[in-house]
Amino acid sequence: MTSIVLMAVGVIMLILPEDFLPAFIDGAGAVVIIMSIVMIFDFLSSNKALIHFVYLTGAIALGIIGIAILIFRDDVLFVLGFFLGLFLVLESINGIIHSYVYARRSARKGWWVLIPLYVIQIVLGLILMINPFWKEIGEFKMIIGAVIVFSSIVSAVRVIWIWPIRKD
């Protein structure tokens, strides 16, 4: 499900005209704040175990991030690119480990294809973190959208290779 949502966000970023970018950023900030509020309400209805306090801390941090998105909307795309790149690098390292452990164990042909895909994703993440090429916000928005679409495709491919299918 996450792959489908991320693919939709990536496609929206690809087709969104640059004039509508401030409204998109405001909407993203509002969505992050709403997610934070829902997580806080979830904490209030929980049984208050230690893990729920960790989730509450994450919800508060998410709320602060949402407010920061709304306040500092001019620089948010470059910050988003940095954190998206960092997330892609960390997620890709985790994906390489999972591919080797789980996809190889699924005994499907071509499981090793995931490893080069994750290496490409690491390179894309490093490029987003460093941001050496794109100083225009419109070009950078397109690159972020394309990287999000590629990442969601890689995630979908991983699910297909790891998902257990009955052999009848």
Coordinates of N, CA, C and O in Angstrom, one line a residue:
M1 N 0.8 -1.2 0.0 CA 0.0 0.0 0.0 C 0.9 1.3 0.0 O 0.6 2.2 -0.7
T2 N 2.0 1.2 0.8 CA 2.8 2.4 0.8 C 3.4 2.6 -0.6 O 3.6 3.8 -0.9
S3 N 3.8 1.6 -1.3 CA 4.3 1.8 -2.6 C 3.3 2.5 -3.5 O 3.7 3.3 -4.3
I4 N 2.1 2.1 -3.4 CA 1.1 2.7 -4.3 C 0.9 4.2 -3.9 O 0.8 5.1 -4.8
V5 N 0.9 4.5 -2.6 CA 0.7 5.9 -2.2 C 1.9 6.7 -2.7 O 1.8 7.8 -3.2
L6 N 3.1 6.2 -2.5 CA 4.4 6.9 -2.9 C 4.4 7.1 -4.4 O 4.9 8.1 -4.8
M7 N 4.0 6.1 -5.1 CA 4.0 6.2 -6.6 C 3.0 7.4 -7.0 O 3.4 8.2 -7.8
A8 N 1.9 7.4 -6.3 CA 0.9 8.5 -6.6 C 1.6 9.9 -6.3 O 1.4 10.8 -7.1
V9 N 2.2 10.0 -5.1 CA 2.9 11.2 -4.8 C 4.0 11.6 -5.8 O 4.1 12.8 -6.2
G10 N 4.8 10.6 -6.2 CA 5.8 10.9 -7.2 C 5.3 11.3 -8.5 O 5.8 12.3 -9.1
V11 N 4.2 10.7 -9.0 CA 3.6 11.1 -10.2 C 3.0 12.5 -10.1 O 3.1 13.3 -11.0
I12 N 2.4 12.8 -9.0 CA 1.8 14.2 -8.8 C 3.0 15.2 -8.8 O 2.8 16.2 -9.4
M13 N 4.1 14.9 -8.2 CA 5.3 15.8 -8.3 C 5.8 15.9 -9.7 O 6.3 17.0 -10.0
L14 N 5.7 14.9 -10.5 CA 6.2 15.0 -11.9 C 5.3 15.8 -12.7 O 5.8 16.6 -13.6
I15 N 4.0 15.7 -12.5 CA 3.0 16.5 -13.4 C 2.6 17.8 -12.8 O 2.0 18.6 -13.6
L16 N 2.9 18.1 -11.6 CA 2.5 19.3 -11.0 C 3.3 20.5 -11.5 O 4.5 20.5 -11.5
P17 N 2.6 21.5 -12.0 CA 3.3 22.7 -12.5 C 4.0 23.4 -11.3 O 3.5 23.4 -10.2
E18 N 5.0 24.1 -11.7 CA 5.8 24.8 -10.6 C 5.0 25.9 -9.9 O 5.3 26.1 -8.7
D19 N 4.0 26.4 -10.6 CA 3.2 27.5 -9.9 C 2.4 26.9 -8.8 O 2.0 27.7 -7.8
F20 N 2.1 25.6 -8.8 CA 1.2 25.0 -7.8 C 2.1 24.4 -6.6 O 1.5 23.8 -5.7
L21 N 3.4 24.5 -6.7 CA 4.2 23.9 -5.7 C 4.0 24.5 -4.3 O 4.0 23.7 -3.4
P22 N 3.8 25.8 -4.1 CA 3.5 26.3 -2.8 C 2.3 25.7 -2.2 O 2.2 25.3 -1.0
A23 N 1.2 25.5 -3.0 CA 0.0 24.9 -2.5 C 0.2 23.4 -2.1 O -0.3 22.9 -1.1
F24 N 1.0 22.7 -2.9 CA 1.4 21.3 -2.7 C 2.1 21.2 -1.4 O 1.9 20.3 -0.6
I25 N 3.1 22.1 -1.1 CA 3.9 22.1 0.1 C 3.0 22.4 1.3 O 3.1 21.7 2.3
D26 N 2.1 23.3 1.2 CA 1.1 23.6 2.3 C 0.3 22.4 2.5 O 0.0 22.1 3.7
G27 N -0.2 21.7 1.5 CA -1.0 20.5 1.7 C -0.2 19.4 2.4 O -0.7 18.7 3.2
A28 N 1.0 19.3 2.0 CA 1.9 18.3 2.6 C 2.1 18.6 4.1 O 2.1 17.7 4.9
G29 N 2.3 19.8 4.4 CA 2.5 20.2 5.8 C 1.2 19.9 6.6 O 1.3 19.5 7.7
A30 N 0.0 20.2 6.0 CA -1.2 20.0 6.7 C -1.4 18.4 6.9 O -1.9 18.0 8.0
V31 N -1.1 17.6 5.9 CA -1.2 16.2 6.0 C -0.3 15.7 7.1 O -0.7 14.8 7.9
V32 N 0.9 16.2 7.2 CA 1.9 15.8 8.3 C 1.3 16.1 9.7 O 1.4 15.3 10.6
I33 N 0.7 17.3 9.8 CA 0.2 17.7 11.1 C -1.1 16.9 11.4 O -1.2 16.4 12.6
I34 N -1.9 16.5 10.4 CA -3.0 15.7 10.7 C -2.6 14.3 11.1 O -3.2 13.7 12.0
M35 N -1.5 13.8 10.4 CA -1.0 12.5 10.9 C -0.5 12.5 12.3 O -0.7 11.6 13.1
S36 N 0.1 13.6 12.7 CA 0.6 13.8 14.0 C -0.6 13.8 15.0 O -0.5 13.1 16.1
I37 N -1.6 14.5 14.7 CA -2.8 14.6 15.6 C -3.4 13.2 15.8 O -3.8 12.8 16.9
V38 N -3.6 12.5 14.7 CA -4.1 11.1 14.7 C -3.3 10.2 15.6 O -3.8 9.4 16.4
M39 N -2.0 10.3 15.4 CA -1.1 9.5 16.3 C -1.2 9.9 17.7 O -1.1 9.0 18.6
I40 N -1.4 11.2 18.0 CA -1.5 11.6 19.4 C -2.8 11.1 20.0 O -2.9 10.6 21.1
F41 N -3.9 11.1 19.2 CA -5.2 10.6 19.7 C -5.1 9.0 19.9 O -5.7 8.5 20.8
D42 N -4.3 8.4 19.0 CA -4.1 7.0 19.2 C -3.4 6.7 20.5 O -3.7 5.7 21.2
F43 N -2.4 7.5 20.8 CA -1.7 7.4 22.1 C -2.7 7.5 23.3 O -2.7 6.8 24.2
L44 N -3.6 8.5 23.2 CA -4.5 8.8 24.3 C -5.5 7.6 24.5 O -5.9 7.4 25.6
S45 N -5.8 6.9 23.4 CA -6.7 5.7 23.5 C -5.9 4.4 23.8 O -6.6 3.4 24.0
S46 N -4.6 4.5 23.9 CA -3.8 3.2 24.1 C -3.8 2.9 25.6 O -4.2 3.6 26.4
N47 N -3.1 1.7 25.9 CA -2.9 1.3 27.2 C -1.7 1.9 27.9 O -1.3 1.4 29.0
K48 N -1.0 2.8 27.2 CA 0.2 3.5 27.7 C 1.4 2.6 28.0 O 2.0 2.8 29.0
A49 N 1.6 1.6 27.2 CA 2.9 0.8 27.3 C 4.0 1.7 26.8 O 3.9 2.7 26.2
L50 N 5.3 1.2 27.1 CA 6.4 2.0 26.8 C 6.5 2.3 25.3 O 6.9 3.4 24.9
I51 N 6.2 1.4 24.4 CA 6.2 1.6 23.0 C 5.3 2.7 22.6 O 5.6 3.5 21.6
H52 N 4.2 2.9 23.3 CA 3.2 3.9 22.9 C 3.8 5.3 23.2 O 3.5 6.3 22.6
F53 N 4.7 5.4 24.3 CA 5.3 6.7 24.5 C 6.4 7.0 23.5 O 6.6 8.2 23.1
V54 N 7.0 6.0 22.9 CA 7.9 6.2 21.8 C 7.1 6.7 20.6 O 7.6 7.6 19.9
Y55 N 5.9 6.1 20.3 CA 5.1 6.6 19.2 C 4.6 8.0 19.5 O 4.5 8.8 18.5
L56 N 4.3 8.4 20.7 CA 3.9 9.7 21.1 C 5.1 10.7 20.8 O 4.9 11.8 20.2
T57 N 6.3 10.3 21.1 CA 7.5 11.1 20.8 C 7.6 11.3 19.3 O 7.8 12.5 18.8
G58 N 7.4 10.3 18.5 CA 7.4 10.4 17.1 C 6.3 11.3 16.6 O 6.5 12.1 15.6
A59 N 5.1 11.2 17.2 CA 4.0 12.0 16.8 C 4.3 13.5 17.0 O 3.9 14.3 16.2
I60 N 4.9 13.8 18.2 CA 5.2 15.2 18.5 C 6.2 15.7 17.5 O 6.1 16.8 17.0
A61 N 7.3 14.9 17.2 CA 8.3 15.3 16.3 C 7.7 15.5 14.9 O 8.0 16.4 14.2
L62 N 6.7 14.6 14.5 CA 6.1 14.8 13.2 C 5.2 16.1 13.2 O 5.2 16.8 12.1
G63 N 4.6 16.4 14.3 CA 3.9 17.7 14.3 C 4.8 18.9 14.2 O 4.4 19.8 13.5
I64 N 5.9 18.8 14.8 CA 6.9 19.9 14.7 C 7.4 20.0 13.3 O 7.5 21.1 12.7
I65 N 7.6 18.9 12.6 CA 8.0 18.9 11.2 C 7.0 19.5 10.3 O 7.2 20.3 9.4
G66 N 5.7 19.1 10.6 CA 4.6 19.7 9.8 C 4.5 21.2 10.0 O 4.3 21.9 9.0
I67 N 4.7 21.7 11.2 CA 4.7 23.1 11.4 C 5.8 23.8 10.7 O 5.7 24.9 10.1
A68 N 7.0 23.2 10.8 CA 8.2 23.7 10.1 C 8.0 23.7 8.6 O 8.4 24.7 7.9
I69 N 7.3 22.7 8.0 CA 7.0 22.7 6.6 C 6.2 24.0 6.2 O 6.4 24.6 5.2
L70 N 5.2 24.3 7.1 CA 4.3 25.4 6.8 C 5.0 26.7 6.9 O 4.7 27.7 6.2
I71 N 5.9 26.8 7.9 CA 6.6 28.1 8.1 C 7.8 28.3 7.1 O 7.9 29.4 6.6
F72 N 8.6 27.3 6.9 CA 9.7 27.4 6.0 C 9.5 26.8 4.7 O 10.3 26.0 4.2
R73 N 8.4 27.2 4.0 CA 8.1 26.5 2.8 C 9.0 26.7 1.6 O 9.1 26.0 0.6
D74 N 9.8 27.8 1.6 CA 10.7 28.1 0.5 C 11.9 27.1 0.5 O 12.4 26.8 -0.6
D75 N 12.4 26.7 1.6 CA 13.5 25.8 1.6 C 13.1 24.3 1.8 O 14.0 23.5 1.9
V76 N 11.8 24.0 2.0 CA 11.4 22.7 2.4 C 11.8 21.6 1.3 O 12.0 20.5 1.6
L77 N 11.8 22.0 0.0 CA 12.0 21.0 -1.0 C 13.5 20.5 -1.0 O 13.7 19.3 -1.1
F78 N 14.4 21.4 -0.7 CA 15.8 21.0 -0.6 C 16.0 20.1 0.7 O 16.8 19.2 0.7
V79 N 15.4 20.5 1.8 CA 15.5 19.7 3.0 C 14.8 18.4 2.8 O 15.3 17.3 3.2
L80 N 13.7 18.4 2.1 CA 13.0 17.1 1.8 C 13.9 16.2 0.9 O 14.0 15.0 1.1
G81 N 14.6 16.8 -0.1 CA 15.5 16.1 -0.9 C 16.6 15.4 -0.1 O 17.0 14.3 -0.3
F82 N 17.1 16.2 0.9 CA 18.2 15.6 1.7 C 17.7 14.4 2.6 O 18.3 13.4 2.6
F83 N 16.6 14.6 3.2 CA 16.0 13.6 4.1 C 15.5 12.4 3.3 O 15.6 11.2 3.7
L84 N 15.0 12.6 2.1 CA 14.6 11.6 1.2 C 15.8 10.8 0.8 O 15.8 9.5 0.8
G85 N 16.9 11.5 0.4 CA 18.1 10.8 0.1 C 18.7 9.9 1.2 O 19.1 8.8 1.0
L86 N 18.6 10.5 2.4 CA 19.1 9.7 3.6 C 18.2 8.5 3.8 O 18.8 7.4 4.1
F87 N 16.9 8.7 3.7 CA 16.0 7.6 3.9 C 16.2 6.5 2.8 O 16.2 5.3 3.1
L88 N 16.5 6.9 1.6 CA 16.7 6.0 0.5 C 18.0 5.2 0.7 O 18.0 3.9 0.5
V89 N 19.0 5.8 1.2 CA 20.3 5.1 1.5 C 20.1 4.1 2.6 O 20.4 2.9 2.4
L90 N 19.4 4.5 3.7 CA 19.2 3.6 4.8 C 18.3 2.4 4.4 O 18.5 1.3 4.7
E91 N 17.2 2.8 3.7 CA 16.2 1.8 3.3 C 16.8 0.8 2.3 O 16.5 -0.4 2.3
S92 N 17.7 1.3 1.4 CA 18.3 0.4 0.4 C 19.3 -0.6 1.1 O 19.4 -1.7 0.6
I93 N 20.0 -0.1 2.1 CA 20.9 -1.0 2.8 C 20.1 -2.1 3.4 O 20.4 -3.3 3.4
N94 N 19.0 -1.7 4.1 CA 18.1 -2.7 4.7 C 17.5 -3.6 3.6 O 17.3 -4.8 3.8
G95 N 17.1 -3.0 2.4 CA 16.6 -3.8 1.3 C 17.6 -4.8 0.8 O 17.2 -6.0 0.4
I96 N 18.9 -4.5 0.7 CA 19.9 -5.4 0.3 C 20.0 -6.6 1.2 O 20.0 -7.8 0.8
I97 N 19.9 -6.3 2.5 CA 20.0 -7.4 3.5 C 18.8 -8.3 3.4 O 18.9 -9.5 3.4
H98 N 17.6 -7.7 3.3 CA 16.3 -8.4 3.1 C 16.3 -9.2 1.8 O 15.8 -10.3 1.8
S99 N 16.8 -8.6 0.8 CA 16.9 -9.4 -0.5 C 17.7 -10.6 -0.4 O 17.3 -11.7 -0.9
Y100 N 18.8 -10.5 0.2 CA 19.7 -11.6 0.4 C 19.1 -12.7 1.3 O 19.2 -13.9 1.0
V101 N 18.5 -12.2 2.4 CA 18.0 -13.2 3.3 C 16.7 -13.8 2.9 O 16.5 -15.0 2.8
Y102 N 15.7 -13.0 2.5 CA 14.3 -13.5 2.2 C 14.1 -13.8 0.7 O 13.5 -14.8 0.4
A103 N 14.5 -12.9 -0.2 CA 14.2 -13.2 -1.6 C 15.0 -14.4 -2.1 O 14.5 -15.2 -2.9
R104 N 16.2 -14.5 -1.6 CA 17.0 -15.7 -2.0 C 16.4 -17.0 -1.5 O 16.3 -18.0 -2.1
R105 N 15.8 -16.9 -0.3 CA 15.1 -18.0 0.4 C 13.8 -18.4 -0.3 O 13.4 -19.5 -0.2
S106 N 13.2 -17.4 -1.1 CA 12.0 -17.7 -1.7 C 12.2 -18.7 -2.9 O 11.2 -19.1 -3.5
A107 N 13.4 -18.9 -3.3 CA 13.8 -19.8 -4.4 C 13.2 -19.4 -5.7 O 12.9 -20.2 -6.5
R108 N 13.1 -18.1 -5.9 CA 12.6 -17.7 -7.2 C 13.8 -17.3 -8.1 O 14.8 -16.8 -7.6
K109 N 13.6 -17.5 -9.4 CA 14.7 -17.1 -10.3 C 14.8 -15.6 -10.3 O 13.8 -14.9 -10.3
G110 N 16.0 -15.0 -10.4 CA 16.2 -13.6 -10.6 C 16.1 -12.8 -9.3 O 15.9 -11.6 -9.3
W111 N 16.1 -13.4 -8.1 CA 16.0 -12.7 -6.9 C 17.2 -11.7 -6.8 O 17.0 -10.6 -6.1
W112 N 18.3 -12.0 -7.4 CA 19.5 -11.1 -7.3 C 19.3 -9.8 -8.0 O 20.1 -8.9 -7.8
V113 N 18.2 -9.6 -8.8 CA 18.0 -8.4 -9.5 C 17.7 -7.2 -8.5 O 18.0 -6.1 -8.8
L114 N 17.2 -7.6 -7.3 CA 16.9 -6.6 -6.3 C 18.2 -5.9 -5.8 O 18.1 -4.7 -5.5
I115 N 19.3 -6.6 -5.8 CA 20.5 -6.0 -5.2 C 21.0 -4.9 -6.1 O 21.2 -3.8 -5.7
P116 N 21.1 -5.0 -7.5 CA 21.5 -3.9 -8.3 C 20.4 -2.7 -8.2 O 20.8 -1.6 -8.3
L117 N 19.1 -3.1 -8.1 CA 18.1 -2.0 -8.0 C 18.4 -1.2 -6.7 O 18.3 0.0 -6.7
Y118 N 18.7 -1.9 -5.6 CA 19.0 -1.1 -4.4 C 20.3 -0.4 -4.5 O 20.4 0.7 -3.9
V119 N 21.2 -0.9 -5.2 CA 22.5 -0.1 -5.4 C 22.2 1.2 -6.2 O 22.7 2.3 -5.8
I120 N 21.4 1.1 -7.2 CA 21.0 2.3 -8.0 C 20.2 3.2 -7.0 O 20.4 4.5 -7.1
Q121 N 19.4 2.7 -6.2 CA 18.6 3.5 -5.2 C 19.6 4.2 -4.2 O 19.3 5.4 -3.9
I122 N 20.6 3.6 -3.8 CA 21.6 4.2 -2.9 C 22.3 5.4 -3.7 O 22.5 6.4 -3.1
V123 N 22.7 5.1 -4.9 CA 23.3 6.2 -5.7 C 22.4 7.4 -5.8 O 22.7 8.6 -5.7
L124 N 21.1 7.1 -6.1 CA 20.1 8.2 -6.3 C 19.9 8.9 -4.9 O 19.8 10.2 -4.9
G125 N 19.9 8.2 -3.8 CA 19.8 8.8 -2.5 C 21.0 9.7 -2.2 O 20.8 10.8 -1.7
L126 N 22.2 9.3 -2.6 CA 23.4 10.1 -2.3 C 23.3 11.4 -3.2 O 23.7 12.4 -2.8
I127 N 22.9 11.2 -4.4 CA 22.8 12.4 -5.3 C 21.7 13.4 -4.8 O 22.0 14.6 -4.8
L128 N 20.6 12.9 -4.2 CA 19.6 13.8 -3.6 C 20.2 14.5 -2.4 O 19.9 15.6 -2.1
M129 N 21.0 13.8 -1.6 CA 21.6 14.3 -0.4 C 22.6 15.4 -0.7 O 22.6 16.5 -0.1
I130 N 23.4 15.2 -1.7 CA 24.4 16.2 -2.1 C 23.8 17.3 -2.9 O 24.2 18.4 -2.8
N131 N 22.9 17.0 -3.8 CA 22.2 17.9 -4.7 C 23.2 18.8 -5.5 O 23.2 20.0 -5.4
P132 N 24.0 18.1 -6.3 CA 25.1 18.9 -7.0 C 24.6 19.6 -8.3 O 25.2 20.5 -8.8
F133 N 23.5 19.2 -8.9 CA 23.1 19.6 -10.2 C 21.9 20.5 -10.3 O 21.8 21.4 -11.2
W134 N 21.0 20.4 -9.4 CA 19.7 21.1 -9.5 C 19.6 22.3 -8.5 O 19.4 22.1 -7.3
K135 N 19.7 23.5 -9.0 CA 19.5 24.7 -8.2 C 18.1 25.3 -8.4 O 17.6 26.0 -7.6
E136 N 17.5 24.9 -9.5 CA 16.1 25.4 -9.7 C 15.1 24.5 -9.1 O 15.2 23.3 -9.1
I137 N 14.1 25.1 -8.4 CA 13.2 24.3 -7.7 C 12.3 23.4 -8.6 O 11.9 22.3 -8.2
G138 N 12.0 23.9 -9.8 CA 11.2 23.1 -10.7 C 11.9 21.8 -11.1 O 11.3 20.7 -11.2
E139 N 13.2 21.9 -11.4 CA 13.9 20.7 -11.8 C 14.1 19.8 -10.7 O 14.0 18.6 -10.8
F140 N 14.4 20.3 -9.5 CA 14.6 19.5 -8.3 C 13.3 18.7 -7.9 O 13.3 17.6 -7.5
K141 N 12.1 19.4 -8.1 CA 10.8 18.8 -7.9 C 10.7 17.6 -8.8 O 10.2 16.5 -8.4
M142 N 11.1 17.7 -10.1 CA 10.9 16.6 -11.0 C 11.8 15.5 -10.6 O 11.4 14.3 -10.7
I143 N 13.1 15.8 -10.2 CA 14.0 14.7 -9.8 C 13.5 14.0 -8.6 O 13.5 12.8 -8.5
I144 N 13.0 14.7 -7.6 CA 12.4 14.1 -6.4 C 11.2 13.2 -6.8 O 11.1 12.1 -6.3
G145 N 10.4 13.7 -7.6 CA 9.2 12.9 -8.1 C 9.7 11.6 -8.8 O 9.1 10.5 -8.6
A146 N 10.7 11.7 -9.7 CA 11.2 10.5 -10.4 C 11.8 9.5 -9.5 O 11.6 8.3 -9.6
V147 N 12.5 10.0 -8.5 CA 13.2 9.1 -7.5 C 12.1 8.4 -6.6 O 12.3 7.2 -6.4
I148 N 11.1 9.2 -6.3 CA 10.0 8.5 -5.5 C 9.3 7.4 -6.3 O 9.0 6.4 -5.8
V149 N 9.1 7.7 -7.6 CA 8.4 6.7 -8.4 C 9.3 5.5 -8.6 O 8.9 4.3 -8.4
F150 N 10.6 5.7 -8.8 CA 11.6 4.6 -8.9 C 11.6 3.8 -7.6 O 11.6 2.5 -7.6
S151 N 11.7 4.5 -6.5 CA 11.7 3.8 -5.2 C 10.5 3.0 -4.9 O 10.6 1.8 -4.4
S152 N 9.3 3.5 -5.3 CA 8.1 2.7 -5.1 C 8.0 1.5 -6.0 O 7.5 0.4 -5.7
I153 N 8.6 1.6 -7.2 CA 8.7 0.5 -8.1 C 9.6 -0.6 -7.6 O 9.2 -1.8 -7.6
V154 N 10.7 -0.2 -7.0 CA 11.6 -1.2 -6.4 C 11.0 -1.9 -5.2 O 11.1 -3.1 -5.0
S155 N 10.2 -1.1 -4.4 CA 9.5 -1.7 -3.3 C 8.5 -2.7 -3.8 O 8.3 -3.8 -3.2
A156 N 7.8 -2.4 -4.8 CA 6.7 -3.3 -5.3 C 7.4 -4.5 -5.9 O 6.9 -5.7 -5.7
V157 N 8.5 -4.4 -6.6 CA 9.2 -5.6 -7.1 C 9.7 -6.5 -5.9 O 9.6 -7.7 -6.0
R158 N 10.2 -5.8 -4.8 CA 10.6 -6.6 -3.7 C 9.4 -7.4 -3.1 O 9.6 -8.6 -2.8
V159 N 8.3 -6.8 -3.0 CA 7.1 -7.5 -2.5 C 6.7 -8.7 -3.4 O 6.4 -9.7 -2.9
I160 N 6.8 -8.5 -4.7 CA 6.5 -9.5 -5.6 C 7.4 -10.7 -5.4 O 7.0 -11.9 -5.5
W161 N 8.7 -10.4 -5.3 CA 9.7 -11.5 -5.2 C 9.6 -12.2 -3.8 O 9.9 -13.4 -3.7
I162 N 9.3 -11.5 -2.8 CA 9.3 -12.1 -1.4 C 7.9 -12.7 -1.1 O 7.9 -13.7 -0.3
W163 N 6.8 -12.2 -1.7 CA 5.5 -12.7 -1.3 C 5.4 -14.2 -1.6 O 5.7 -14.7 -2.7
P164 N 4.9 -14.9 -0.6 CA 4.8 -16.4 -0.8 C 3.6 -16.7 -1.7 O 2.5 -16.2 -1.5
I165 N 3.9 -17.5 -2.7 CA 2.8 -17.9 -3.6 C 2.8 -19.4 -3.6 O 3.8 -20.1 -3.6
R166 N 1.5 -19.9 -3.5 CA 1.4 -21.4 -3.4 C 1.7 -22.0 -4.8 O 1.4 -21.5 -5.8
K167 N 2.4 -23.1 -4.7 CA 2.7 -23.9 -5.9 C 1.8 -25.1 -5.9 O 2.0 -26.1 -5.3
D168 N 0.7 -24.9 -6.6 CA -0.3 -26.0 -6.7 C -0.1 -26.9 -7.9 O 0.2 -26.5 -8.9

